[in-house]
Amino acid sequence: MNDLYLRGVGMTSRRTRERLIERLVEKGIDNIRVLEVMRALPRHIFVDEAMAHRAYEDTALPIGHGQTLSQPYIVARMTELLLESATSMERVLEIGTGSGYQTAVLSPFCRTLYSVERIAPLQDKARQRLKTLGVNNVILKHADGNWGWPARGPFNAILSAAAPHEIPQQLIDQLAPGGVLLTPVGGDEQSLARVIRDAETDEIVIDQIEPVKFVPLLGGVIQ
Ligand code: SAH
C-alpha cells in the first residue's frame, strides 16, 4: 500500500473523514478521545479498493466471507461505553477481529489488546493492516472466540463484534474483578448487553443498552 493511498484522496480524503466524525457527534458520540482516534484512522484501508469510496459512510460494509466491517457509529459507541464502564484497560479481549477496524480504534486505549478471529484469511488481512498502521500492542489469534482466551485472561474488558444467542458463560468467567463485557446478544432481534463483574462483591450485573444488528457469533474455525 502506498503512502498516498494510506493518506486518502477524494472520497477517502481527510475532509470526507471529518464529515463522518460530525455525523457521529450528531448521533450522540461525545467521547473526545474516541472521536480523535477515529478522525485520524483511515477506514478505507480496511475494505477492498472497490469499496473504498464508501468507507466514510456511517454504514457496515462487506469484507468477504459473508462478514462485515462494523458501522462506525457502533464502533464508536462500543468503544466509548467500554471506556466508561471499565475500571482498567490493561488486558482487553476482542472477539471477531474481522477487518481489524474496531481493533485499531480500541488499541490506543489498551495496554494489551488480544483479538480472536475464526476466519483465517480475514485475520491475515487484519494483521497486515495493523502492521501498516504501526499498531504494536495487539496480539491476534485464529480461534473460536466462544471460548474467550483463558490462557491470557482474566480480562479487564471484553468486546464482541459478533452476536451469540446467549452470553457465553466462558466470557463472563474470564472477566477480572471490575471487568466489563460488551456484546450484542440475540438472533433476528439483538440488543447490546453490558455485563459487569462487581469489583467488591463479585456479583454479575447485566444491563441492555440499545438495539443493534451484528453478524452471528458462529462456532469452530475456518482455515
Ligand atoms: N469489528 C469487526 C467486525 C467484523 S464482523 C470489523 O469492524 O471489521 C464480526 C467478525 O466476528 C467476523 O469477522 C466473524 O468471522 C467473527 N466471528 C464470528 N464468530 C466468531 C467466533 N466464534 N470466534 C471468533 N470470531 C468470530
XYZ file of N, CA and C and ligand atoms in Angstrom:
695
model
N 0.842 -1.190 0.000
C 0.000 0.000 0.000
C 0.887 1.253 0.000
N 0.636 2.170 -0.966
C 1.497 3.350 -0.970
C 0.977 4.439 -0.038
N 1.840 5.403 0.196
C 1.582 6.477 1.155
C 0.344 7.287 0.808
N 0.201 7.543 -0.507
C -0.908 8.364 -0.978
C -2.229 7.657 -0.691
N -2.251 6.352 -0.943
C -3.475 5.584 -0.697
C -3.825 5.596 0.789
N -2.801 5.458 1.588
C -2.988 5.441 3.044
C -3.563 6.779 3.526
N -3.037 7.881 2.962
C -3.491 9.212 3.366
C -4.908 9.498 2.899
N -5.217 9.040 1.683
C -6.559 9.220 1.154
C -6.712 10.472 0.316
N -7.477 10.328 -0.787
C -7.803 11.471 -1.644
C -9.283 11.375 -2.013
N -9.885 12.517 -2.440
C -11.280 12.498 -2.887
C -12.208 11.912 -1.839
N -12.868 10.822 -2.211
C -13.853 10.212 -1.320
C -13.228 9.570 -0.083
N -11.900 9.501 -0.038
C -11.245 8.945 1.147
C -10.376 9.998 1.843
N -10.584 11.250 1.452
C -9.728 12.325 1.989
C -10.043 12.649 3.440
N -9.203 13.469 4.015
C -9.376 13.926 5.395
C -10.697 14.674 5.584
N -11.085 15.401 4.564
C -12.321 16.186 4.654
C -13.549 15.273 4.712
N -13.505 14.219 3.887
C -14.605 13.250 3.898
C -14.687 12.579 5.262
N -13.517 12.298 5.802
C -13.423 11.655 7.111
C -14.022 12.555 8.189
N -13.747 13.847 8.046
C -14.244 14.833 9.014
C -15.771 14.832 9.060
N -16.385 14.649 7.890
C -17.852 14.642 7.839
C -18.417 13.446 8.603
N -17.699 12.326 8.552
C -18.137 11.149 9.312
C -18.099 11.455 10.814
N -17.048 12.132 11.229
C -16.915 12.464 12.656
C -18.065 13.385 13.081
N -18.403 14.343 12.203
C -19.539 15.243 12.514
C -20.825 14.442 12.680
N -21.008 13.457 11.816
C -22.215 12.613 11.897
C -22.239 11.828 13.211
N -21.083 11.342 13.627
C -21.022 10.576 14.887
C -21.402 11.460 16.073
N -20.939 12.712 16.022
C -21.273 13.660 17.094
C -22.790 13.891 17.102
N -23.369 14.074 15.903
C -24.822 14.268 15.808
C -25.583 13.096 16.399
N -25.022 11.912 16.223
C -25.708 10.710 16.728
C -25.458 10.474 18.217
N -24.686 11.355 18.840
C -24.577 11.283 20.295
C -23.237 10.789 20.832
N -22.269 10.534 19.959
C -20.946 10.128 20.456
C -20.263 11.375 21.030
N -19.885 11.308 22.296
C -19.304 12.530 22.868
C -17.945 12.322 23.539
N -17.375 11.145 23.404
C -16.040 10.926 23.961
C -14.991 11.491 22.982
N -14.388 12.585 23.395
C -13.453 13.305 22.514
C -12.290 12.411 22.071
N -11.795 11.602 23.001
C -10.644 10.753 22.655
C -11.007 9.726 21.579
N -12.218 9.175 21.689
C -12.676 8.202 20.687
C -12.828 8.904 19.333
N -13.418 10.091 19.340
C -13.605 10.839 18.096
C -12.255 11.191 17.467
N -11.284 11.548 18.304
C -9.944 11.886 17.797
C -9.285 10.685 17.125
N -9.390 9.533 17.773
C -8.787 8.318 17.204
C -9.452 7.984 15.866
N -10.781 8.091 15.816
C -11.486 7.749 14.576
C -11.242 8.777 13.480
N -11.024 10.023 13.874
C -10.707 11.071 12.903
C -9.359 10.786 12.228
N -8.430 10.263 13.003
C -7.079 10.034 12.480
C -6.946 8.710 11.715
N -7.901 7.814 11.914
C -7.748 6.461 11.356
C -8.363 6.339 9.956
N -7.567 5.910 8.958
C -8.121 5.755 7.611
C -8.971 4.480 7.517
N -10.296 4.626 7.521
C -11.170 3.433 7.475
C -11.114 2.756 6.098
N -10.755 3.543 5.057
C -10.789 2.966 3.708
C -9.762 1.862 3.504
N -8.746 1.790 4.338
C -7.767 0.706 4.126
C -8.275 -0.621 4.711
N -9.426 -0.587 5.379
C -9.975 -1.811 5.971
C -10.959 -2.528 5.053
N -11.196 -1.946 3.866
C -12.052 -2.599 2.870
C -11.293 -2.732 1.551
N -11.836 -3.546 0.626
C -11.225 -3.663 -0.690
C -11.279 -2.309 -1.398
N -10.321 -2.113 -2.306
C -10.235 -0.825 -3.002
C -11.540 -0.433 -3.677
N -12.257 -1.416 -4.220
C -13.510 -1.129 -4.927
C -14.574 -0.534 -4.007
N -14.413 -0.750 -2.728
C -15.401 -0.307 -1.737
C -14.916 0.954 -1.003
N -13.684 1.366 -1.295
C -13.039 2.434 -0.511
C -13.825 3.746 -0.524
N -14.492 4.050 -1.656
C -15.211 5.328 -1.752
C -16.400 5.396 -0.787
N -16.802 4.239 -0.227
C -17.940 4.239 0.717
C -17.482 4.144 2.173
N -16.166 4.177 2.364
C -15.609 3.887 3.691
C -16.008 4.895 4.758
N -16.367 6.128 4.344
C -16.690 7.144 5.358
C -18.184 7.416 5.462
N -18.976 6.473 4.890
C -20.415 6.499 5.163
C -20.599 5.783 6.498
N -21.630 6.188 7.217
C -21.854 5.542 8.512
C -22.647 4.248 8.335
N -22.051 3.296 7.599
C -22.724 2.019 7.354
C -21.729 0.876 7.497
N -22.278 -0.321 7.730
C -21.455 -1.525 7.706
C -21.105 -1.815 6.251
N -19.940 -2.378 5.984
C -19.532 -2.690 4.606
C -19.037 -4.130 4.524
N -19.254 -4.785 3.362
C -18.812 -6.174 3.235
C -17.286 -6.313 3.229
N -16.780 -7.346 3.891
C -15.325 -7.608 3.884
C -15.021 -9.023 3.383
N -16.036 -9.668 2.775
C -15.857 -11.030 2.271
C -16.210 -12.071 3.322
N -16.332 -13.323 2.875
C -16.671 -14.453 3.755
C -17.992 -14.215 4.497
N -18.877 -13.417 3.890
C -20.181 -13.147 4.496
C -20.109 -12.259 5.728
N -18.986 -11.602 5.930
C -18.802 -10.782 7.139
C -18.806 -9.298 6.787
N -18.950 -8.469 7.788
C -18.975 -7.024 7.547
C -18.045 -6.270 8.484
N -17.586 -5.137 7.952
C -16.870 -4.143 8.753
C -17.969 -3.411 9.517
N -17.869 -3.324 10.831
C -18.936 -2.726 11.626
C -19.171 -1.260 11.259
N -20.413 -0.837 11.462
C -20.793 0.566 11.232
C -19.985 1.481 12.174
N -19.433 2.592 11.654
C -18.636 3.488 12.511
C -19.353 3.891 13.797
N -20.671 4.193 13.705
C -21.396 4.594 14.917
C -21.272 3.530 16.010
N -21.439 2.264 15.634
C -21.446 1.220 16.668
C -20.025 0.972 17.200
N -19.022 1.132 16.325
C -17.624 1.028 16.781
C -17.338 2.115 17.822
N -17.774 3.330 17.501
C -17.570 4.461 18.416
C -18.329 4.245 19.715
N -19.584 3.826 19.582
C -20.456 3.656 20.748
C -19.910 2.580 21.691
N -19.491 1.448 21.106
C -18.983 0.361 21.953
C -17.663 0.766 22.606
N -16.844 1.486 21.875
C -15.563 1.913 22.439
C -15.794 2.886 23.587
N -16.700 3.834 23.387
C -16.925 4.813 24.450
C -17.594 4.164 25.662
N -18.497 3.224 25.419
C -19.139 2.508 26.533
C -18.123 1.685 27.329
N -17.224 1.050 26.584
C -16.207 0.230 27.242
C -15.317 1.111 28.130
N -14.943 2.280 27.590
C -14.079 3.191 28.354
C -14.796 3.752 29.587
N -16.102 3.999 29.445
C -16.896 4.498 30.586
C -17.041 3.440 31.669
N -17.166 2.178 31.249
C -17.557 1.123 32.179
C -16.375 0.375 32.796
N -15.245 0.335 32.103
C -14.119 -0.462 32.582
C -13.359 0.276 33.686
N -12.846 -0.474 34.657
C -12.046 0.148 35.701
C -10.568 0.153 35.305
N -10.224 -0.655 34.303
C -8.858 -0.696 33.785
C -8.922 -1.175 32.339
N -7.953 -0.742 31.510
C -7.890 -1.222 30.127
C -6.545 -1.942 29.922
N -6.067 -2.542 30.973
C -4.783 -3.240 30.970
C -4.800 -4.441 30.005
N -5.740 -5.323 30.219
C -5.867 -6.515 29.364
C -7.266 -6.529 28.765
N -7.314 -6.417 27.456
C -8.609 -6.320 26.784
C -8.700 -7.416 25.720
N -9.875 -8.035 25.643
C -10.110 -9.095 24.655
C -11.177 -8.653 23.671
N -10.888 -8.847 22.386
C -11.881 -8.588 21.351
C -12.223 -9.908 20.667
N -13.519 -10.161 20.466
C -13.951 -11.360 19.741
C -14.430 -10.916 18.360
N -13.828 -11.469 17.295
C -14.245 -11.103 15.945
C -13.437 -9.944 15.395
N -12.153 -10.179 15.117
C -11.259 -9.142 14.587
C -11.797 -8.586 13.268
N -12.322 -9.470 12.422
C -12.842 -9.061 11.107
C -11.788 -8.313 10.324
N -12.111 -7.093 9.897
C -11.171 -6.284 9.118
C -10.033 -5.730 9.981
N -10.273 -5.673 11.296
C -9.277 -5.069 12.181
C -9.584 -3.610 12.512
N -10.702 -3.095 11.987
C -11.012 -1.671 12.218
C -11.306 -1.370 13.693
N -12.239 -2.165 14.273
C -12.530 -1.949 15.695
C -11.262 -2.155 16.534
N -10.454 -3.110 16.132
C -9.192 -3.391 16.821
C -8.311 -2.141 16.836
N -8.212 -1.499 15.659
C -7.355 -0.313 15.533
C -7.911 0.859 16.340
N -9.250 0.974 16.415
C -9.855 2.063 17.191
C -9.614 1.841 18.685
N -9.714 0.593 19.090
C -9.606 0.257 20.510
C -8.160 0.254 21.028
N -7.235 -0.107 20.158
C -5.864 -0.368 20.619
C -5.185 0.793 21.373
N -5.382 2.058 20.966
C -4.689 3.129 21.700
C -5.139 3.262 23.155
N -6.298 2.682 23.482
C -6.830 2.802 24.838
C -6.421 1.625 25.729
N -5.772 0.631 25.120
C -5.450 -0.600 25.851
C -3.953 -0.704 26.100
N -3.607 -1.356 27.213
C -2.205 -1.734 27.389
C -1.910 -2.859 26.397
N -2.648 -3.957 26.502
C -2.535 -5.032 25.517
C -3.938 -5.440 25.064
N -4.097 -5.530 23.764
C -5.379 -5.943 23.196
C -5.204 -7.313 22.540
N -5.963 -8.277 23.031
C -5.965 -9.621 22.470
C -7.181 -9.712 21.567
N -7.013 -10.244 20.358
C -8.158 -10.283 19.456
C -8.223 -11.630 18.742
N -9.417 -12.221 18.757
C -9.623 -13.566 18.234
C -10.532 -13.516 17.003
N -10.169 -14.239 15.943
C -10.993 -14.306 14.728
C -11.026 -15.764 14.255
N -12.223 -16.220 13.804
C -12.337 -17.634 13.399
C -12.025 -17.868 11.917
N -11.999 -16.788 11.097
C -11.741 -16.950 9.655
C -10.307 -16.490 9.339
N -9.440 -17.468 9.013
C -8.006 -17.168 8.863
C -7.693 -16.075 7.835
N -8.285 -16.113 6.615
C -7.925 -15.071 5.638
C -8.267 -13.655 6.104
N -9.352 -13.504 6.882
C -9.682 -12.177 7.414
C -8.621 -11.749 8.417
N -8.229 -12.699 9.245
C -7.206 -12.387 10.247
C -5.890 -11.966 9.581
N -5.516 -12.678 8.501
C -4.260 -12.359 7.807
C -4.271 -10.917 7.294
N -5.410 -10.533 6.687
C -5.512 -9.156 6.162
C -5.481 -8.145 7.297
N -6.195 -8.453 8.369
C -6.216 -7.531 9.526
C -4.807 -7.343 10.065
N -4.052 -8.443 10.127
C -2.680 -8.371 10.647
C -1.831 -7.415 9.807
N -1.971 -7.527 8.472
C -1.241 -6.657 7.554
C -1.577 -5.184 7.787
N -2.889 -4.918 7.898
C -3.336 -3.518 8.071
C -2.811 -2.927 9.372
N -2.873 -3.716 10.438
C -2.415 -3.213 11.743
C -0.920 -2.916 11.685
N -0.209 -3.761 10.928
C 1.236 -3.558 10.764
C 1.498 -2.248 10.000
N 0.758 -2.063 8.906
C 0.886 -0.836 8.111
C 0.682 0.406 8.973
N -0.268 0.307 9.902
C -0.592 1.459 10.759
C 0.350 1.591 11.950
N 1.230 0.603 12.119
C 2.190 0.659 13.221
C 1.570 0.332 14.580
N 0.438 -0.378 14.565
C -0.194 -0.788 15.827
C 0.594 -1.966 16.396
N 1.123 -1.812 17.610
C 2.013 -2.869 18.087
C 1.664 -3.426 19.476
N 0.437 -3.160 19.941
C 0.045 -3.725 21.237
C -1.116 -4.702 21.094
N -1.241 -5.275 19.891
C -2.339 -6.198 19.619
C -1.791 -7.599 19.359
N -2.384 -8.589 20.014
C -1.995 -9.977 19.787
C -3.194 -10.708 19.195
N -3.017 -11.238 17.968
C -4.119 -11.877 17.260
C -4.045 -13.391 17.412
N -5.215 -14.019 17.450
C -5.247 -15.484 17.482
C -6.359 -15.986 16.576
N -6.026 -17.055 15.815
C -7.027 -17.704 14.979
C -7.711 -18.767 15.831
N -8.920 -18.478 16.286
C -9.602 -19.400 17.196
C -11.082 -19.061 17.274
N -11.826 -19.960 17.898
C -13.254 -19.761 18.144
C -13.423 -18.954 19.434
N -13.890 -17.734 19.263
C -13.999 -16.810 20.384
C -15.064 -17.160 21.409
N -15.909 -18.150 21.106
C -16.888 -18.600 22.107
C -16.198 -18.988 23.407
N -14.931 -19.392 23.270
C -14.197 -19.869 24.445
C -13.344 -18.779 25.091
N -13.449 -17.567 24.538
C -12.608 -16.493 25.062
C -11.147 -16.824 24.784
N -10.272 -16.450 25.712
C -8.843 -16.770 25.580
C -8.323 -16.979 27.004
N -8.717 -18.125 27.602
C -8.466 -18.336 29.031
C -6.998 -18.166 29.420
N -6.082 -18.568 28.545
C -4.651 -18.507 28.892
C -4.170 -17.068 29.084
N -4.848 -16.111 28.443
C -4.432 -14.694 28.530
C -5.297 -13.887 29.497
N -6.375 -14.520 29.999
C -7.280 -13.817 30.911
C -6.747 -13.847 32.330
N -7.488 -13.332 33.324
C -8.772 -12.653 33.134
C -8.589 -11.257 32.519
N -9.668 -10.781 31.904
C -9.615 -9.517 31.170
C -10.348 -8.404 31.899
N -9.838 -7.196 31.761
C -10.499 -6.021 32.341
C -11.683 -5.593 31.470
N -11.578 -5.915 30.191
C -12.669 -5.567 29.280
C -12.707 -6.576 28.142
N -13.916 -6.945 27.733
C -14.113 -7.848 26.594
C -15.160 -7.212 25.683
N -14.858 -7.190 24.379
C -15.800 -6.627 23.406
C -16.029 -7.666 22.322
N -17.276 -8.016 22.066
C -17.564 -8.958 20.988
C -18.226 -8.230 19.832
N -17.739 -8.508 18.609
C -18.281 -7.881 17.407
C -19.192 -8.846 16.662
N -19.575 -9.938 17.327
C -20.488 -10.908 16.725
C -21.475 -11.328 17.820
N -22.716 -11.641 17.392
C -23.791 -11.845 18.370
C -24.050 -13.313 18.704
N -23.859 -13.714 19.943
C -24.277 -15.039 20.382
C -25.776 -15.012 20.704
N -26.408 -16.190 20.722
C -27.826 -16.236 21.123
C -27.959 -15.961 22.612
N -26.983 -16.486 23.348
C -26.935 -16.171 24.777
C -25.498 -15.804 25.131
N -25.329 -15.021 26.158
C -23.978 -14.582 26.530
C -23.168 -15.806 26.978
N -22.036 -16.109 26.307
C -21.253 -17.286 26.692
C -20.710 -17.176 28.128
N -21.008 -18.196 28.925
C -20.560 -18.190 30.326
C -19.031 -18.094 30.402
N -18.350 -18.705 29.410
C -16.876 -18.683 29.416
C -16.341 -17.253 29.398
N -17.055 -16.379 28.669
C -16.604 -14.984 28.599
C -16.812 -14.287 29.943
N -17.960 -14.563 30.557
C -18.224 -13.972 31.878
C -17.162 -14.460 32.874
N -16.828 -15.755 32.780
C -15.831 -16.341 33.694
C -14.459 -15.686 33.531
N -14.182 -15.135 32.338
C -12.863 -14.547 32.085
C -12.797 -13.043 32.393
N -13.856 -12.538 33.038
C -13.826 -11.129 33.467
C -13.090 -10.990 34.789
N -12.146 -10.067 34.833
C -11.434 -9.751 36.083
C -12.397 -8.987 37.009
N -12.098 -8.888 38.295
C -12.923 -8.062 39.174
C -13.008 -6.635 38.621
N -14.235 -6.115 38.548
C -14.428 -4.785 37.963
C -14.450 -4.808 36.446
N -14.341 -5.992 35.870
C -14.267 -6.120 34.411
C -15.622 -5.963 33.743
N -15.581 -5.588 32.459
C -16.829 -5.376 31.718
C -16.788 -6.106 30.379
N -17.923 -6.733 30.048
C -18.091 -7.399 28.749
C -19.197 -6.685 28.000
N -18.903 -6.284 26.756
C -19.934 -5.695 25.897
C -20.144 -6.641 24.744
N -21.385 -7.081 24.554
C -21.650 -7.991 23.451
C -23.070 -7.832 22.933
N -23.213 -7.873 21.590
C -24.568 -7.969 21.074
C -25.090 -9.345 21.467
N -26.393 -9.488 21.666
C -26.933 -10.797 22.004
C -28.302 -10.939 21.369
N -28.591 -12.152 20.849
C -29.889 -12.398 20.235
C -29.749 -12.965 18.833
N -30.906 -13.122 18.150
C -30.925 -13.663 16.784
C -31.348 -12.555 15.835
N -32.601 -12.661 15.309
C -33.098 -11.615 14.404
C -33.191 -10.277 15.136
N -33.583 -10.350 16.384
C -33.629 -9.145 17.221
C -32.472 -9.213 18.195
N -31.647 -8.194 18.171
C -30.485 -8.209 19.072
C -30.448 -6.948 19.925
N -29.839 -7.083 21.081
C -29.553 -5.864 21.839
C -28.111 -5.928 22.321
N -27.591 -4.762 22.634
C -26.225 -4.681 23.132
C -26.272 -4.879 24.647
N -25.611 -5.934 25.120
C -25.621 -6.222 26.552
C -24.304 -5.790 27.176
N -24.416 -5.269 28.410
C -23.218 -4.929 29.174
C -23.223 -5.760 30.451
N -22.134 -6.510 30.626
C -22.010 -7.383 31.789
C -20.855 -6.858 32.638
N -21.121 -6.600 33.912
C -20.054 -6.092 34.792
C -19.865 -7.028 35.980
N -18.621 -7.388 36.244
C -18.311 -8.164 37.455
C -17.928 -7.171 38.559
N -18.788 -7.045 39.544
C -18.558 -6.067 40.606
C -17.224 -6.350 41.309
N -16.404 -5.305 41.433
C -15.047 -5.469 41.974
C -15.059 -5.949 43.420
N -16.061 -5.535 44.198
C -16.079 -5.926 45.621
C -16.866 -7.194 45.878
N -18.070 -7.257 45.317
C -18.956 -8.383 45.661
C -18.807 -9.567 44.707
N -18.155 -9.368 43.563
C -18.025 -10.393 42.533
C -19.361 -10.689 41.840
N -20.354 -9.891 42.174
C -21.687 -10.074 41.585
C -21.647 -9.714 40.098
N -22.430 -10.460 39.297
C -22.507 -10.176 37.862
C -23.759 -9.346 37.586
N -23.562 -8.177 37.012
C -24.699 -7.294 36.727
C -24.814 -7.117 35.212
N -26.010 -7.425 34.687
C -26.197 -7.332 33.233
C -27.236 -6.266 32.919
N -26.926 -5.342 32.003
C -27.990 -4.474 31.509
C -27.961 -4.381 29.996
N -29.128 -4.051 29.431
C -29.274 -3.978 27.972
C -29.194 -2.511 27.585
N -28.323 -2.197 26.645
C -28.048 -0.803 26.309
C -28.951 -0.258 25.199
N -28.920 -0.912 24.027
C -29.723 -0.438 22.901
C -29.830 -1.532 21.843
N -30.828 -1.440 20.952
C -30.954 -2.445 19.891
C -29.778 -2.334 18.912
N -29.285 -3.466 18.427
C -28.153 -3.470 17.482
C -28.369 -4.566 16.440
N -27.513 -4.580 15.407
C -27.584 -5.614 14.382
C -26.166 -6.049 14.040
N -25.797 -7.233 14.467
C -24.460 -7.775 14.200
C -24.560 -9.113 13.483
N -23.464 -9.536 12.872
C -23.406 -10.898 12.323
C -23.377 -11.866 13.511
N -23.822 -13.127 13.284
C -23.859 -14.070 14.413
C -22.473 -14.540 14.854
N -22.369 -14.827 16.144
C -21.168 -15.479 16.669
C -21.306 -16.954 16.307
N -20.425 -17.451 15.445
C -20.516 -18.827 14.988
C -19.518 -19.686 15.744
N -19.572 -21.003 15.489
C -18.661 -21.890 16.187
C -17.584 -22.453 15.257
N -16.473 -22.897 15.790
C -15.404 -23.523 15.008
C -14.583 -22.497 14.241
N -13.561 -22.977 13.521
C -12.683 -22.070 12.780
C -12.665 -22.421 11.305
N -12.314 -21.456 10.448
C -12.173 -21.658 9.004
C -10.754 -21.315 8.615
N -10.088 -22.283 7.915
C -8.675 -22.076 7.537
C -8.552 -21.102 6.388
N -15.123 -5.367 14.249
C -15.044 -6.087 13.007
C -16.347 -6.793 12.802
C -16.281 -7.936 11.928
S -17.798 -8.812 11.803
C -14.792 -5.074 11.904
O -15.151 -3.920 12.104
O -14.275 -5.428 10.861
C -17.626 -9.977 13.093
C -16.473 -10.916 12.996
O -16.645 -11.906 14.003
C -16.347 -11.673 11.674
O -15.081 -11.454 11.142
C -16.557 -13.124 12.071
O -15.778 -14.031 11.314
C -16.127 -13.112 13.526
N -16.640 -14.215 14.324
C -17.887 -14.765 14.317
N -17.960 -15.774 15.195
C -16.728 -15.866 15.778
C -16.169 -16.717 16.758
N -16.867 -17.697 17.338
N -14.878 -16.533 17.105
C -14.133 -15.548 16.526
N -14.600 -14.720 15.607
C -15.887 -14.874 15.227
